[in-house]
mmCIF file of C-alpha atoms in Angstrom:
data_model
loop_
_atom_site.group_PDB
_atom_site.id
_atom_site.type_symbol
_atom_site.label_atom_id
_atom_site.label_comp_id
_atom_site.label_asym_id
_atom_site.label_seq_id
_atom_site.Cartn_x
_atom_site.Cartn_y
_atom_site.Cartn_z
ATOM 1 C CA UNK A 790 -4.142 0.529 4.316
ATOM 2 C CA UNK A 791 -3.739 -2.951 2.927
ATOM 3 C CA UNK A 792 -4.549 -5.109 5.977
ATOM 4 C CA UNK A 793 -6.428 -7.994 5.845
ATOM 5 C CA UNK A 794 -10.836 -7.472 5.450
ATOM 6 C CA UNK A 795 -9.865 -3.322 4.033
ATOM 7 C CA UNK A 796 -12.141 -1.937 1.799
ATOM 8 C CA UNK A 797 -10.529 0.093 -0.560
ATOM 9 C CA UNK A 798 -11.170 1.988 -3.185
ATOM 10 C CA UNK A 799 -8.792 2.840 -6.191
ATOM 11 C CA UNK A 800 -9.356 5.992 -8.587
ATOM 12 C CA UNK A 801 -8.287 5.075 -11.812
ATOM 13 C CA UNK A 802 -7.386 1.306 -11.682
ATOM 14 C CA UNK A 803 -5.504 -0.013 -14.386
ATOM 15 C CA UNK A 804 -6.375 -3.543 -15.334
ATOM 16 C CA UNK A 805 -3.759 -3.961 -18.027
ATOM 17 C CA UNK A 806 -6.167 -5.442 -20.417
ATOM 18 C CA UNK A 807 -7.506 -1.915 -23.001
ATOM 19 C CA UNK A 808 -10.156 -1.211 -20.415
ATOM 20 C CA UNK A 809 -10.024 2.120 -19.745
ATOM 21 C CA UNK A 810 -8.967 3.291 -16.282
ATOM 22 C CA UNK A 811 -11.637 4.291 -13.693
ATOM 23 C CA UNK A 812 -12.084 3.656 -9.928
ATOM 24 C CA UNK A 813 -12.379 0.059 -8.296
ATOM 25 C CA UNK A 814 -13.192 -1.116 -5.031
ATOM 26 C CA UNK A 815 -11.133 -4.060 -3.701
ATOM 27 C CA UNK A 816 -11.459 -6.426 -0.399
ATOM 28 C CA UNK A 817 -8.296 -7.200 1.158
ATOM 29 C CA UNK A 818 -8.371 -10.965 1.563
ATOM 30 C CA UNK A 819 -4.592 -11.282 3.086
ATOM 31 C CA UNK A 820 -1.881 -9.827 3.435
ATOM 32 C CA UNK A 821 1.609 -12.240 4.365
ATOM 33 C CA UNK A 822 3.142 -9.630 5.607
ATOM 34 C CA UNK A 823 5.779 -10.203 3.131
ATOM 35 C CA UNK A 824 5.210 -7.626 0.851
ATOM 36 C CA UNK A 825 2.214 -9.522 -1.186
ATOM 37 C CA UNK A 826 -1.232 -9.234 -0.293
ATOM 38 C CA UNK A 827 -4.325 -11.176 -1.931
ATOM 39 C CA UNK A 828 -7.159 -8.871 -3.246
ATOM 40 C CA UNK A 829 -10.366 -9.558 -4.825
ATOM 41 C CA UNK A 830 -11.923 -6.432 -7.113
ATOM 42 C CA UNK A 831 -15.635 -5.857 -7.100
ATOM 43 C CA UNK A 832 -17.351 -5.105 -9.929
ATOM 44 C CA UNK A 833 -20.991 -4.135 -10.888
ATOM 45 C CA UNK A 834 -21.818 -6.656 -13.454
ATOM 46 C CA UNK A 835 -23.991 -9.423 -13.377
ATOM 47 C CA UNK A 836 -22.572 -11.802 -16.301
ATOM 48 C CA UNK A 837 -25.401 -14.719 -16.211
ATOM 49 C CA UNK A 838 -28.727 -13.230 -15.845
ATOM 50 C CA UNK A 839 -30.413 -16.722 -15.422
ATOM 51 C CA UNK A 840 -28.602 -17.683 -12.618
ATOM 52 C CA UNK A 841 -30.440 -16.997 -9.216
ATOM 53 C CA UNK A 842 -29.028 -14.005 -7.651
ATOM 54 C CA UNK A 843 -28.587 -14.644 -3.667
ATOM 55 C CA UNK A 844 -26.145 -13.026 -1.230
ATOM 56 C CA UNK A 845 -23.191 -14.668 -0.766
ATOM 57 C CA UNK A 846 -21.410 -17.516 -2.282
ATOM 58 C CA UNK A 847 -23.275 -18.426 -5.926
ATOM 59 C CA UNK A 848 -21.624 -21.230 -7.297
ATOM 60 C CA UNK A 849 -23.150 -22.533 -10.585
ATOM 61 C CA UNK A 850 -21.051 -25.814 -11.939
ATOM 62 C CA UNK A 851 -22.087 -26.119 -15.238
ATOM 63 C CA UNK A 852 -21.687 -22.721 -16.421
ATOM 64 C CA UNK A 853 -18.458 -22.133 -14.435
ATOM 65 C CA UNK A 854 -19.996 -19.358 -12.937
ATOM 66 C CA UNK A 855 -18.790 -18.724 -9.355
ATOM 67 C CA UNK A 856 -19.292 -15.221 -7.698
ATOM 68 C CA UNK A 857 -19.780 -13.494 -4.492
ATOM 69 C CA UNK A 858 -22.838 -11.241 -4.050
ATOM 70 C CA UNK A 859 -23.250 -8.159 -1.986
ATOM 71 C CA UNK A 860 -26.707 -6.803 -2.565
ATOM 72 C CA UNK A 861 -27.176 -3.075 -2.706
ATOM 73 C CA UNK A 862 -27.573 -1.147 0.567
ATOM 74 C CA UNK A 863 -26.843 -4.253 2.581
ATOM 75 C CA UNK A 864 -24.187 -3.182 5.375
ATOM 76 C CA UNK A 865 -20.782 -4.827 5.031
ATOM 77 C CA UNK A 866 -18.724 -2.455 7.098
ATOM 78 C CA UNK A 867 -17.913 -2.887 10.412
ATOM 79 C CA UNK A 868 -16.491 0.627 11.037
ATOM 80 C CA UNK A 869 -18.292 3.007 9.153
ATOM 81 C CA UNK A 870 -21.327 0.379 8.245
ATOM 82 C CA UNK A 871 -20.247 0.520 4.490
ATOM 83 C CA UNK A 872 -22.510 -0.626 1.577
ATOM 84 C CA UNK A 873 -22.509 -0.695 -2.032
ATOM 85 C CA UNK A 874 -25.139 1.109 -3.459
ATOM 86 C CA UNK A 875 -25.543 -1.153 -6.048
ATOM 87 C CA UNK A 876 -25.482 -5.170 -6.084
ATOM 88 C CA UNK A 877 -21.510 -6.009 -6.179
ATOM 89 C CA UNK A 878 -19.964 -8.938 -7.457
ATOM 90 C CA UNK A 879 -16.270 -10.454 -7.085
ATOM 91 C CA UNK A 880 -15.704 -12.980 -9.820
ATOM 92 C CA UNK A 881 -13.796 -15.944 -8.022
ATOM 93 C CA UNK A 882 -12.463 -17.288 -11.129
ATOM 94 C CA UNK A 883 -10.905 -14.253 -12.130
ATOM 95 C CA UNK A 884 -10.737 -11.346 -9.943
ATOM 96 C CA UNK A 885 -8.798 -12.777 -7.512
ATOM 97 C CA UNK A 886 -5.494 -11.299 -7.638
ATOM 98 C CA UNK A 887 -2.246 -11.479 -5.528
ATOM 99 C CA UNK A 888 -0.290 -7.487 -5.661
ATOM 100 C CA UNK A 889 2.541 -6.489 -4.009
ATOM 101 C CA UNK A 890 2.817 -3.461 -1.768
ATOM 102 C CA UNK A 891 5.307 -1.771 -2.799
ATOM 103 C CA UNK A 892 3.499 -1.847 -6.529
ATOM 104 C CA UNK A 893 0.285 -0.742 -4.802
ATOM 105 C CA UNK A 894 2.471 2.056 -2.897
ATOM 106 C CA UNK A 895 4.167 3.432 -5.988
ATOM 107 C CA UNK A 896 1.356 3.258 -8.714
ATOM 108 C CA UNK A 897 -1.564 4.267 -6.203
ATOM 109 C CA UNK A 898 -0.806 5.490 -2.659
ATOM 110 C CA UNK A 899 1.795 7.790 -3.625
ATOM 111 C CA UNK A 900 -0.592 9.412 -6.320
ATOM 112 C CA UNK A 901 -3.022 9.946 -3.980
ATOM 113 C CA UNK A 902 -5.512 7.259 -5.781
ATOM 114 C CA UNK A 903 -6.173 4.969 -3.022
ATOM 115 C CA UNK A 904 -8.685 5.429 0.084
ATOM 116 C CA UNK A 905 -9.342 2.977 2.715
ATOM 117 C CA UNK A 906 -13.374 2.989 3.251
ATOM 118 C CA UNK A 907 -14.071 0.683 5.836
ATOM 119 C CA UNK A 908 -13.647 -2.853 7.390
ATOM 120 C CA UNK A 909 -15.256 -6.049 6.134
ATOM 121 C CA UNK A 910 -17.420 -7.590 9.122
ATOM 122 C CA UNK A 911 -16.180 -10.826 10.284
ATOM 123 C CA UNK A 912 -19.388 -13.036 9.081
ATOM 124 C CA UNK A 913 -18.842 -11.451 5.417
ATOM 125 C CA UNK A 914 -14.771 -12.140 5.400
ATOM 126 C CA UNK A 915 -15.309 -15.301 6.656
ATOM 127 C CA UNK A 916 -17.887 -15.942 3.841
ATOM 128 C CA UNK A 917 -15.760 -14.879 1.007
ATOM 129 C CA UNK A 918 -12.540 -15.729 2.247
ATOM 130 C CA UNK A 919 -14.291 -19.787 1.833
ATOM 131 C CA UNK A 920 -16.066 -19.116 -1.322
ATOM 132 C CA UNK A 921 -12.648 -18.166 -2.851
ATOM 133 C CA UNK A 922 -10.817 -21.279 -1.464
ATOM 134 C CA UNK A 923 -13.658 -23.628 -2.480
ATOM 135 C CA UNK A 924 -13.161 -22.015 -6.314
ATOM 136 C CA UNK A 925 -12.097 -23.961 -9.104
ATOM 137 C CA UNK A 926 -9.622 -21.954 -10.761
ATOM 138 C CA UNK A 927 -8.499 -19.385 -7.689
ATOM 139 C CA UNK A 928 -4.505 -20.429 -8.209
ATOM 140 C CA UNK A 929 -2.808 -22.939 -5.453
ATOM 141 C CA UNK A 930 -0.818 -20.151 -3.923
ATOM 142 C CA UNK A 931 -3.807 -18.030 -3.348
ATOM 143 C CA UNK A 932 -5.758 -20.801 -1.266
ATOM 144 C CA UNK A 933 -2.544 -21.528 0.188
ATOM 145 C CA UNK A 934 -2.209 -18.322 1.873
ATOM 146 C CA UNK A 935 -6.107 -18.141 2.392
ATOM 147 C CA UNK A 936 -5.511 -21.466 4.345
ATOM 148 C CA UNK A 937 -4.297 -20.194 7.681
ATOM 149 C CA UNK A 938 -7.262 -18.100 7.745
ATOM 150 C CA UNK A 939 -9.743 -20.157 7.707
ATOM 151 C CA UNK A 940 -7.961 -22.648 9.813
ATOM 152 C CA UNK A 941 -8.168 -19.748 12.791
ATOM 153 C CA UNK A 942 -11.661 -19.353 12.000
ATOM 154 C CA UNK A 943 -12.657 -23.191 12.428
ATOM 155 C CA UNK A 944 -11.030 -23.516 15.762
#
């Protein structure tokens, strides 16, 4: 369920911050097999309208924006040929977020809230897995354990 490029998707993800619950797809990034793994949450929302919208890494320095874009319909799934049917986003400077397992099991899994939709393809892991590290404010410990991926990769 939570191995490293899963798509999942979570009915009725709580934030913690007076949103209202509702469901939220999430790419593993890692998982360190120590209980933790490192997930990044897609969202909808385009936050900077004048900001050219490409696929991929969008990195704008002097608005601080940096963002991953999956345009609509385009196939990211390597299983089950998975797209979003609308363009996707994942924040790098703040929807990066480390979880543990057993927090994931108890709150989601065992409520039946969680479904695994697919696998990431390797160019579009590989992709986001460096436009996280190459963020700003993703924390130290994050690109720390993103680090061993991408070392793999560039051999």
């Amino acid at each position: 369920m939570f191995s490293e490029k899963s798509i999942i998707h979570i009915s009725q993800f709580d934030f913690k911050n007076k949103q209202p619950l509702k469901g939220r797809y999430f790419i593993i990034m890692c998982n360190n097999g120590d209980n933790l793994v490192v997930m990044s949450a897609a969202t909808k929302t385009k936050h900077l309208s004048d900001i050219e919208t490409k696929a991929g890494c969008i990195k704008h320095v002097i608005s601080n924006f940096h963002c991953y874009h999956f345009p609509k319909k385009k196939i990211i799934g390597a299983e089950n040929n998975f797209s979003f049917k609308k363009d996707t986003f994942i924040y790098v400077n703040k929807n990066i977020q480390e979880k543990e397992i057993t927090w994931l099991n108890s709150e989601y899994v065992e409520r039946s809230l969680v479904e695994k939709i697919d696998i990431l393809n390797s160019q579009e892991y590989e992709d986001l897995l460096y436009c996280i590290y190459t963020g700003d404010h993703v924390k130290r410990k994050i690109k720390r354990a993103i680090e061993p991926i991408l070392e793999k990769i560039c051999k």
